[in-house]
């Protein structure tokens, strides 16, 4: 509610309106969530729980006749091409199999990786061997080249 506190004269009040638009999240299983949004403003995409055997890897929708992809929890700005669109449907992209690539930063030869897996299934435990290299101790595998996120 608005108050007149601080006003000391006759006043004309102007109502400002913003059209409510809806983002609908369709996870492909019949579970549907929605949020009210304003087109042209920043909006953080909802996070949804992964399925038992699949991970949410993104969302897609159509904008201007093109398929557009978003990362989970990405901050986006949605634009309605005509300004008349009231509902935007984001469709979940699920993935169950993922690739594993191994990088040795200094390109020196390492041993013990001949039978290393080249992929894994989401939700399953995959054993990754520890390589060896003459004159060095192996300190683990990381998901980033700055060695911040150890697995």
Short mmCIF file of N, CA and C in Angstrom, two decimals:
data_model
loop_
_atom_site.label_atom_id
_atom_site.label_comp_id
_atom_site.label_asym_id
_atom_site.label_seq_id
_atom_site.Cartn_x
_atom_site.Cartn_y
_atom_site.Cartn_z
N UNK A 1 0.85 -1.16 0.00
CA UNK A 1 0.00 0.00 0.00
C UNK A 1 0.90 1.24 0.00
N UNK A 2 0.49 2.27 -0.69
CA UNK A 2 1.21 3.54 -0.77
C UNK A 2 0.58 4.53 0.20
N UNK A 3 1.39 5.46 0.74
CA UNK A 3 0.85 6.47 1.66
C UNK A 3 1.06 7.87 1.07
N UNK A 4 0.38 8.81 1.65
CA UNK A 4 0.53 10.22 1.24
C UNK A 4 1.52 10.96 2.15
N UNK A 5 2.20 10.24 3.00
CA UNK A 5 3.15 10.86 3.92
C UNK A 5 4.15 11.70 3.13
N UNK A 6 4.34 12.93 3.53
CA UNK A 6 5.28 13.83 2.87
C UNK A 6 4.66 14.71 1.80
N UNK A 7 3.44 14.43 1.38
CA UNK A 7 2.78 15.27 0.38
C UNK A 7 2.12 16.46 1.08
N UNK A 8 2.21 17.65 0.44
CA UNK A 8 1.62 18.86 1.04
C UNK A 8 0.85 19.68 0.02
N UNK A 9 0.41 19.07 -1.05
CA UNK A 9 -0.31 19.83 -2.08
C UNK A 9 -1.23 18.88 -2.83
N UNK A 10 -2.11 19.46 -3.67
CA UNK A 10 -2.94 18.62 -4.53
C UNK A 10 -2.01 17.86 -5.46
N UNK A 11 -2.35 16.63 -5.73
CA UNK A 11 -1.45 15.79 -6.52
C UNK A 11 -2.27 14.91 -7.47
N UNK A 12 -1.70 14.65 -8.62
CA UNK A 12 -2.26 13.67 -9.55
C UNK A 12 -1.35 12.46 -9.49
N UNK A 13 -1.92 11.31 -9.28
CA UNK A 13 -1.15 10.07 -9.21
C UNK A 13 -1.32 9.30 -10.51
N UNK A 14 -0.22 8.81 -11.04
CA UNK A 14 -0.22 8.06 -12.29
C UNK A 14 0.10 6.60 -12.01
N UNK A 15 -0.72 5.73 -12.47
CA UNK A 15 -0.52 4.29 -12.27
C UNK A 15 0.43 3.76 -13.35
N UNK A 16 1.47 3.09 -12.93
CA UNK A 16 2.40 2.45 -13.87
C UNK A 16 2.10 0.95 -13.86
N UNK A 17 2.00 0.38 -15.04
CA UNK A 17 1.68 -1.03 -15.18
C UNK A 17 2.77 -1.74 -15.94
N UNK A 18 3.07 -2.96 -15.53
CA UNK A 18 4.00 -3.83 -16.25
C UNK A 18 3.26 -5.11 -16.55
N UNK A 19 3.25 -5.48 -17.81
CA UNK A 19 2.54 -6.70 -18.21
C UNK A 19 3.21 -7.91 -17.59
N UNK A 20 2.40 -8.75 -16.96
CA UNK A 20 2.91 -9.99 -16.40
C UNK A 20 3.05 -11.01 -17.51
N UNK A 21 4.20 -11.63 -17.56
CA UNK A 21 4.46 -12.71 -18.50
C UNK A 21 4.84 -13.93 -17.67
N UNK A 22 4.69 -15.07 -18.25
CA UNK A 22 4.92 -16.32 -17.53
C UNK A 22 6.00 -17.12 -18.24
N UNK A 23 6.94 -17.64 -17.44
CA UNK A 23 7.86 -18.67 -17.94
C UNK A 23 7.35 -19.98 -17.39
N UNK A 24 7.17 -20.94 -18.27
CA UNK A 24 6.73 -22.27 -17.88
C UNK A 24 7.90 -23.22 -18.08
N UNK A 25 8.22 -23.98 -17.05
CA UNK A 25 9.28 -24.98 -17.11
C UNK A 25 8.65 -26.34 -17.34
N UNK A 26 8.95 -26.95 -18.48
CA UNK A 26 8.42 -28.27 -18.80
C UNK A 26 9.58 -29.26 -18.72
N UNK A 27 9.56 -30.12 -17.70
CA UNK A 27 10.68 -31.05 -17.54
C UNK A 27 10.51 -32.33 -18.36
N UNK A 28 9.43 -32.41 -19.12
CA UNK A 28 9.23 -33.55 -20.00
C UNK A 28 8.58 -34.75 -19.33
N UNK A 29 8.27 -34.64 -18.04
CA UNK A 29 7.66 -35.77 -17.33
C UNK A 29 6.27 -35.43 -16.83
N UNK A 30 5.76 -34.28 -17.20
CA UNK A 30 4.45 -33.85 -16.71
C UNK A 30 4.55 -32.89 -15.54
N UNK A 31 5.75 -32.74 -14.97
CA UNK A 31 5.95 -31.75 -13.91
C UNK A 31 6.16 -30.40 -14.55
N UNK A 32 5.34 -29.44 -14.21
CA UNK A 32 5.44 -28.11 -14.80
C UNK A 32 5.49 -27.08 -13.68
N UNK A 33 6.47 -26.20 -13.75
CA UNK A 33 6.61 -25.08 -12.82
C UNK A 33 6.44 -23.81 -13.61
N UNK A 34 6.12 -22.71 -12.94
CA UNK A 34 6.03 -21.44 -13.67
C UNK A 34 6.47 -20.29 -12.78
N UNK A 35 6.88 -19.19 -13.42
CA UNK A 35 7.27 -17.95 -12.75
C UNK A 35 6.72 -16.78 -13.54
N UNK A 36 6.40 -15.70 -12.83
CA UNK A 36 6.04 -14.45 -13.50
C UNK A 36 7.33 -13.69 -13.78
N UNK A 37 7.46 -13.14 -14.98
CA UNK A 37 8.66 -12.40 -15.36
C UNK A 37 8.27 -11.16 -16.15
N UNK A 38 9.22 -10.25 -16.28
CA UNK A 38 9.05 -9.06 -17.12
C UNK A 38 10.04 -9.18 -18.27
N UNK A 39 9.54 -9.12 -19.49
CA UNK A 39 10.43 -9.20 -20.64
C UNK A 39 11.38 -8.02 -20.66
N UNK A 40 12.62 -8.30 -21.07
CA UNK A 40 13.64 -7.26 -21.16
C UNK A 40 14.40 -7.05 -19.87
N UNK A 41 14.05 -7.77 -18.81
CA UNK A 41 14.75 -7.66 -17.52
C UNK A 41 15.49 -8.97 -17.23
N UNK A 42 16.56 -8.88 -16.42
CA UNK A 42 17.31 -10.07 -16.04
C UNK A 42 16.42 -11.03 -15.28
N UNK A 43 16.60 -12.30 -15.55
CA UNK A 43 15.83 -13.34 -14.89
C UNK A 43 16.72 -14.57 -14.74
N UNK A 44 16.82 -15.12 -13.54
CA UNK A 44 17.62 -16.32 -13.31
C UNK A 44 16.73 -17.55 -13.47
N UNK A 45 17.12 -18.43 -14.36
CA UNK A 45 16.37 -19.65 -14.62
C UNK A 45 16.35 -20.52 -13.36
N UNK A 46 15.20 -21.12 -13.09
CA UNK A 46 15.05 -21.99 -11.92
C UNK A 46 15.96 -23.20 -12.02
N UNK A 47 16.39 -23.66 -10.85
CA UNK A 47 17.08 -24.94 -10.78
C UNK A 47 16.03 -26.00 -10.48
N UNK A 48 16.14 -27.12 -11.13
CA UNK A 48 15.25 -28.24 -10.82
C UNK A 48 16.12 -29.44 -10.48
N UNK A 49 15.58 -30.34 -9.72
CA UNK A 49 16.33 -31.52 -9.30
C UNK A 49 16.62 -32.43 -10.48
N UNK A 50 17.80 -33.04 -10.47
CA UNK A 50 18.12 -34.03 -11.48
C UNK A 50 17.25 -35.26 -11.28
N UNK A 51 17.06 -35.99 -12.34
CA UNK A 51 16.33 -37.25 -12.24
C UNK A 51 17.29 -38.31 -11.69
N UNK A 52 16.74 -39.48 -11.39
CA UNK A 52 17.57 -40.53 -10.81
C UNK A 52 18.74 -40.91 -11.72
N UNK A 53 18.51 -41.04 -13.01
CA UNK A 53 19.55 -41.49 -13.94
C UNK A 53 19.90 -40.45 -15.01
N UNK A 54 19.43 -39.21 -14.84
CA UNK A 54 19.70 -38.17 -15.82
C UNK A 54 19.97 -36.84 -15.13
N UNK A 55 20.85 -36.07 -15.72
CA UNK A 55 21.18 -34.74 -15.20
C UNK A 55 20.58 -33.68 -16.12
N UNK A 56 20.10 -32.60 -15.51
CA UNK A 56 19.61 -31.46 -16.29
C UNK A 56 20.83 -30.72 -16.82
N UNK A 57 20.96 -30.65 -18.14
CA UNK A 57 22.12 -29.98 -18.74
C UNK A 57 21.74 -28.67 -19.42
N UNK A 58 20.45 -28.35 -19.47
CA UNK A 58 20.05 -27.10 -20.08
C UNK A 58 18.56 -27.02 -20.35
N UNK A 59 18.19 -25.91 -20.96
CA UNK A 59 16.80 -25.63 -21.35
C UNK A 59 16.82 -25.12 -22.77
N UNK A 60 15.70 -25.29 -23.49
CA UNK A 60 15.59 -24.69 -24.81
C UNK A 60 14.19 -24.11 -24.98
N UNK A 61 14.11 -23.12 -25.87
CA UNK A 61 12.83 -22.51 -26.24
C UNK A 61 12.99 -21.95 -27.64
N UNK A 62 11.91 -21.45 -28.19
CA UNK A 62 11.96 -20.76 -29.48
C UNK A 62 11.87 -19.26 -29.25
N UNK A 63 12.75 -18.51 -29.88
CA UNK A 63 12.66 -17.05 -29.90
C UNK A 63 12.96 -16.61 -31.33
N UNK A 64 12.11 -15.78 -31.88
CA UNK A 64 12.23 -15.30 -33.25
C UNK A 64 12.35 -16.45 -34.25
N UNK A 65 11.65 -17.56 -33.97
CA UNK A 65 11.66 -18.69 -34.89
C UNK A 65 12.91 -19.55 -34.79
N UNK A 66 13.79 -19.25 -33.86
CA UNK A 66 15.03 -20.01 -33.70
C UNK A 66 14.99 -20.76 -32.38
N UNK A 67 15.62 -21.93 -32.36
CA UNK A 67 15.76 -22.65 -31.10
C UNK A 67 16.91 -22.03 -30.32
N UNK A 68 16.67 -21.67 -29.04
CA UNK A 68 17.65 -21.01 -28.19
C UNK A 68 17.90 -21.90 -26.98
N UNK A 69 19.19 -22.02 -26.60
CA UNK A 69 19.56 -22.89 -25.48
C UNK A 69 20.08 -22.07 -24.31
N UNK A 70 19.80 -22.54 -23.09
CA UNK A 70 20.27 -21.89 -21.88
C UNK A 70 20.86 -22.93 -20.94
N UNK A 71 21.85 -22.53 -20.16
CA UNK A 71 22.40 -23.39 -19.12
C UNK A 71 21.47 -23.38 -17.92
N UNK A 72 21.49 -24.47 -17.12
CA UNK A 72 20.70 -24.44 -15.89
C UNK A 72 21.16 -23.28 -15.00
N UNK A 73 20.24 -22.58 -14.39
CA UNK A 73 20.49 -21.46 -13.48
C UNK A 73 21.18 -20.26 -14.14
N UNK A 74 21.19 -20.20 -15.46
CA UNK A 74 21.77 -19.06 -16.18
C UNK A 74 20.88 -17.84 -15.98
N UNK A 75 21.49 -16.66 -15.90
CA UNK A 75 20.72 -15.43 -15.88
C UNK A 75 20.51 -15.00 -17.33
N UNK A 76 19.26 -14.79 -17.69
CA UNK A 76 18.93 -14.48 -19.08
C UNK A 76 18.06 -13.24 -19.13
N UNK A 77 17.91 -12.72 -20.33
CA UNK A 77 16.94 -11.67 -20.60
C UNK A 77 16.06 -12.22 -21.72
N UNK A 78 14.77 -12.35 -21.46
CA UNK A 78 13.85 -12.83 -22.49
C UNK A 78 13.24 -11.65 -23.21
N UNK A 79 13.19 -11.74 -24.53
CA UNK A 79 12.59 -10.69 -25.34
C UNK A 79 11.42 -11.27 -26.11
N UNK A 80 10.28 -10.66 -25.98
CA UNK A 80 9.11 -11.08 -26.75
C UNK A 80 9.19 -10.38 -28.10
N UNK A 81 9.22 -11.12 -29.20
CA UNK A 81 9.37 -10.49 -30.52
C UNK A 81 8.30 -9.46 -30.82
N UNK A 82 7.06 -9.68 -30.40
CA UNK A 82 5.99 -8.74 -30.73
C UNK A 82 5.52 -7.95 -29.52
N UNK A 83 5.98 -8.34 -28.35
CA UNK A 83 5.49 -7.72 -27.13
C UNK A 83 4.14 -8.28 -26.71
N UNK A 84 3.60 -9.19 -27.50
CA UNK A 84 2.29 -9.77 -27.22
C UNK A 84 2.40 -11.15 -26.59
N UNK A 85 3.56 -11.74 -26.64
CA UNK A 85 3.74 -13.10 -26.10
C UNK A 85 3.59 -13.06 -24.59
N UNK A 86 2.70 -13.86 -24.05
CA UNK A 86 2.45 -13.86 -22.62
C UNK A 86 3.08 -15.04 -21.91
N UNK A 87 3.41 -16.10 -22.63
CA UNK A 87 3.97 -17.29 -22.02
C UNK A 87 5.19 -17.76 -22.81
N UNK A 88 6.25 -18.02 -22.11
CA UNK A 88 7.48 -18.58 -22.70
C UNK A 88 7.67 -19.95 -22.08
N UNK A 89 7.76 -21.00 -22.90
CA UNK A 89 7.93 -22.35 -22.39
C UNK A 89 9.39 -22.76 -22.55
N UNK A 90 10.02 -23.13 -21.42
CA UNK A 90 11.38 -23.66 -21.45
C UNK A 90 11.29 -25.17 -21.30
N UNK A 91 11.89 -25.89 -22.24
CA UNK A 91 11.85 -27.34 -22.24
C UNK A 91 13.18 -27.88 -21.71
N UNK A 92 13.12 -28.84 -20.79
CA UNK A 92 14.32 -29.40 -20.17
C UNK A 92 15.10 -30.25 -21.17
N UNK A 93 16.43 -30.20 -21.04
CA UNK A 93 17.33 -31.07 -21.81
C UNK A 93 18.02 -31.97 -20.78
N UNK A 94 17.77 -33.26 -20.90
CA UNK A 94 18.32 -34.24 -19.95
C UNK A 94 19.41 -35.05 -20.64
N UNK A 95 20.39 -35.46 -19.85
CA UNK A 95 21.48 -36.27 -20.40
C UNK A 95 21.87 -37.32 -19.37
N UNK A 96 22.12 -38.53 -19.84
CA UNK A 96 22.48 -39.61 -18.92
C UNK A 96 23.92 -40.09 -19.11
N UNK A 97 24.48 -39.88 -20.29
CA UNK A 97 25.85 -40.33 -20.57
C UNK A 97 26.74 -39.13 -20.83
N UNK A 98 27.93 -39.16 -20.25
CA UNK A 98 28.88 -38.06 -20.37
C UNK A 98 30.25 -38.59 -20.77
N UNK A 99 30.99 -37.79 -21.52
CA UNK A 99 32.35 -38.15 -21.94
C UNK A 99 33.36 -37.79 -20.87
N UNK A 100 34.47 -38.50 -20.84
CA UNK A 100 35.62 -38.17 -20.00
C UNK A 100 36.81 -37.95 -20.93
N UNK A 101 37.43 -36.79 -20.82
CA UNK A 101 38.66 -36.49 -21.55
C UNK A 101 39.76 -36.27 -20.52
N UNK A 102 40.94 -36.79 -20.80
CA UNK A 102 42.06 -36.67 -19.87
C UNK A 102 43.09 -35.71 -20.46
N UNK A 103 43.53 -34.77 -19.66
CA UNK A 103 44.53 -33.79 -20.09
C UNK A 103 45.72 -33.83 -19.14
N UNK A 104 46.89 -33.86 -19.71
CA UNK A 104 48.12 -33.73 -18.96
C UNK A 104 48.70 -32.38 -19.37
N UNK A 105 48.67 -31.41 -18.48
CA UNK A 105 48.97 -30.01 -18.81
C UNK A 105 50.30 -29.82 -19.53
N UNK A 106 51.34 -30.53 -19.11
CA UNK A 106 52.65 -30.29 -19.74
C UNK A 106 52.96 -31.24 -20.89
N UNK A 107 51.99 -32.06 -21.31
CA UNK A 107 52.12 -32.97 -22.45
C UNK A 107 53.19 -34.03 -22.30
N UNK A 108 53.72 -34.24 -21.10
CA UNK A 108 54.67 -35.32 -20.88
C UNK A 108 53.90 -36.64 -20.87
N UNK A 109 54.61 -37.71 -21.21
CA UNK A 109 53.97 -39.02 -21.27
C UNK A 109 53.63 -39.51 -19.86
N UNK A 110 52.40 -40.05 -19.72
CA UNK A 110 51.98 -40.65 -18.46
C UNK A 110 51.61 -42.11 -18.75
N UNK A 111 51.67 -42.93 -17.71
CA UNK A 111 51.42 -44.36 -17.87
C UNK A 111 50.26 -44.78 -16.99
N UNK A 112 49.68 -45.92 -17.32
CA UNK A 112 48.61 -46.48 -16.50
C UNK A 112 47.22 -46.06 -16.92
N UNK A 113 47.08 -45.42 -18.08
CA UNK A 113 45.77 -44.94 -18.52
C UNK A 113 45.22 -45.71 -19.72
N UNK A 114 45.89 -46.81 -20.06
CA UNK A 114 45.49 -47.57 -21.26
C UNK A 114 44.04 -48.04 -21.21
N UNK A 115 43.56 -48.43 -20.03
CA UNK A 115 42.19 -48.94 -19.90
C UNK A 115 41.25 -47.94 -19.20
N UNK A 116 41.65 -46.69 -19.18
CA UNK A 116 40.83 -45.67 -18.51
C UNK A 116 39.51 -45.50 -19.25
N UNK A 117 38.41 -45.32 -18.51
CA UNK A 117 37.10 -45.13 -19.16
C UNK A 117 37.06 -43.82 -19.95
N UNK A 118 36.31 -43.83 -21.03
CA UNK A 118 36.17 -42.62 -21.85
C UNK A 118 34.80 -41.98 -21.67
N UNK A 119 34.01 -42.53 -20.74
CA UNK A 119 32.69 -41.96 -20.45
C UNK A 119 32.16 -42.51 -19.15
N UNK A 120 31.03 -41.93 -18.71
CA UNK A 120 30.37 -42.41 -17.49
C UNK A 120 28.88 -42.14 -17.60
N UNK A 121 28.12 -42.91 -16.83
CA UNK A 121 26.67 -42.75 -16.76
C UNK A 121 26.34 -41.94 -15.52
N UNK A 122 25.47 -40.94 -15.67
CA UNK A 122 25.07 -40.10 -14.54
C UNK A 122 24.50 -40.96 -13.42
N UNK A 123 24.93 -40.68 -12.20
CA UNK A 123 24.43 -41.39 -11.03
C UNK A 123 25.14 -42.69 -10.73
N UNK A 124 26.02 -43.12 -11.62
CA UNK A 124 26.77 -44.36 -11.42
C UNK A 124 28.20 -44.03 -11.02
N UNK A 125 28.82 -44.92 -10.26
CA UNK A 125 30.22 -44.74 -9.87
C UNK A 125 31.10 -45.31 -10.97
N UNK A 126 32.03 -44.51 -11.45
CA UNK A 126 33.00 -44.94 -12.46
C UNK A 126 34.39 -44.80 -11.86
N UNK A 127 35.15 -45.87 -11.90
CA UNK A 127 36.50 -45.85 -11.35
C UNK A 127 37.48 -45.29 -12.39
N UNK A 128 38.25 -44.31 -11.97
CA UNK A 128 39.24 -43.69 -12.84
C UNK A 128 40.61 -44.03 -12.28
N UNK A 129 41.47 -44.62 -13.09
CA UNK A 129 42.78 -45.04 -12.58
C UNK A 129 43.68 -43.85 -12.25
N UNK A 130 44.63 -44.11 -11.39
CA UNK A 130 45.66 -43.12 -11.07
C UNK A 130 46.86 -43.39 -11.97
N UNK A 131 47.23 -42.44 -12.80
CA UNK A 131 48.38 -42.66 -13.68
C UNK A 131 49.69 -42.54 -12.92
N UNK A 132 50.75 -42.91 -13.56
CA UNK A 132 52.06 -42.70 -12.95
C UNK A 132 53.01 -42.12 -13.99
N UNK A 133 54.00 -41.43 -13.46
CA UNK A 133 54.98 -40.75 -14.31
C UNK A 133 56.29 -40.75 -13.53
N UNK A 134 57.34 -41.13 -14.17
CA UNK A 134 58.64 -41.25 -13.51
C UNK A 134 59.08 -39.92 -12.89
N UNK A 135 59.43 -39.99 -11.60
CA UNK A 135 59.93 -38.82 -10.89
C UNK A 135 58.86 -37.90 -10.33
N UNK A 136 57.56 -38.30 -10.41
CA UNK A 136 56.46 -37.45 -9.95
C UNK A 136 55.50 -38.24 -9.08
N UNK A 137 54.78 -37.54 -8.21
CA UNK A 137 53.68 -38.11 -7.43
C UNK A 137 52.38 -37.60 -8.02
N UNK A 138 51.44 -38.50 -8.22
CA UNK A 138 50.13 -38.12 -8.74
C UNK A 138 49.28 -37.59 -7.60
N UNK A 139 48.72 -36.40 -7.72
CA UNK A 139 47.94 -35.78 -6.65
C UNK A 139 46.45 -35.77 -6.92
N UNK A 140 45.99 -36.36 -8.00
CA UNK A 140 44.56 -36.48 -8.24
C UNK A 140 44.11 -35.85 -9.54
N UNK A 141 42.83 -36.08 -9.85
CA UNK A 141 42.19 -35.52 -11.04
C UNK A 141 41.36 -34.31 -10.65
N UNK A 142 41.36 -33.30 -11.50
CA UNK A 142 40.61 -32.06 -11.29
C UNK A 142 39.76 -31.79 -12.52
N UNK A 143 38.69 -31.05 -12.34
CA UNK A 143 37.80 -30.73 -13.46
C UNK A 143 38.14 -29.38 -14.08
N UNK A 144 39.21 -28.73 -13.60
CA UNK A 144 39.62 -27.44 -14.17
C UNK A 144 41.14 -27.39 -14.24
N UNK A 145 41.65 -26.63 -15.18
CA UNK A 145 43.10 -26.58 -15.43
C UNK A 145 43.86 -25.77 -14.38
N UNK A 146 43.15 -25.08 -13.48
CA UNK A 146 43.80 -24.34 -12.40
C UNK A 146 43.87 -25.17 -11.12
N UNK A 147 43.40 -26.42 -11.19
CA UNK A 147 43.44 -27.39 -10.08
C UNK A 147 42.70 -26.90 -8.85
N UNK A 148 41.50 -26.38 -9.03
CA UNK A 148 40.66 -25.90 -7.92
C UNK A 148 39.60 -26.92 -7.52
N UNK A 149 39.07 -27.70 -8.48
CA UNK A 149 37.95 -28.61 -8.21
C UNK A 149 38.40 -30.06 -8.39
N UNK A 150 38.75 -30.68 -7.28
CA UNK A 150 39.22 -32.07 -7.32
C UNK A 150 38.03 -33.01 -7.28
N UNK A 151 38.16 -34.13 -8.03
CA UNK A 151 37.08 -35.13 -7.96
C UNK A 151 37.49 -36.27 -7.05
#
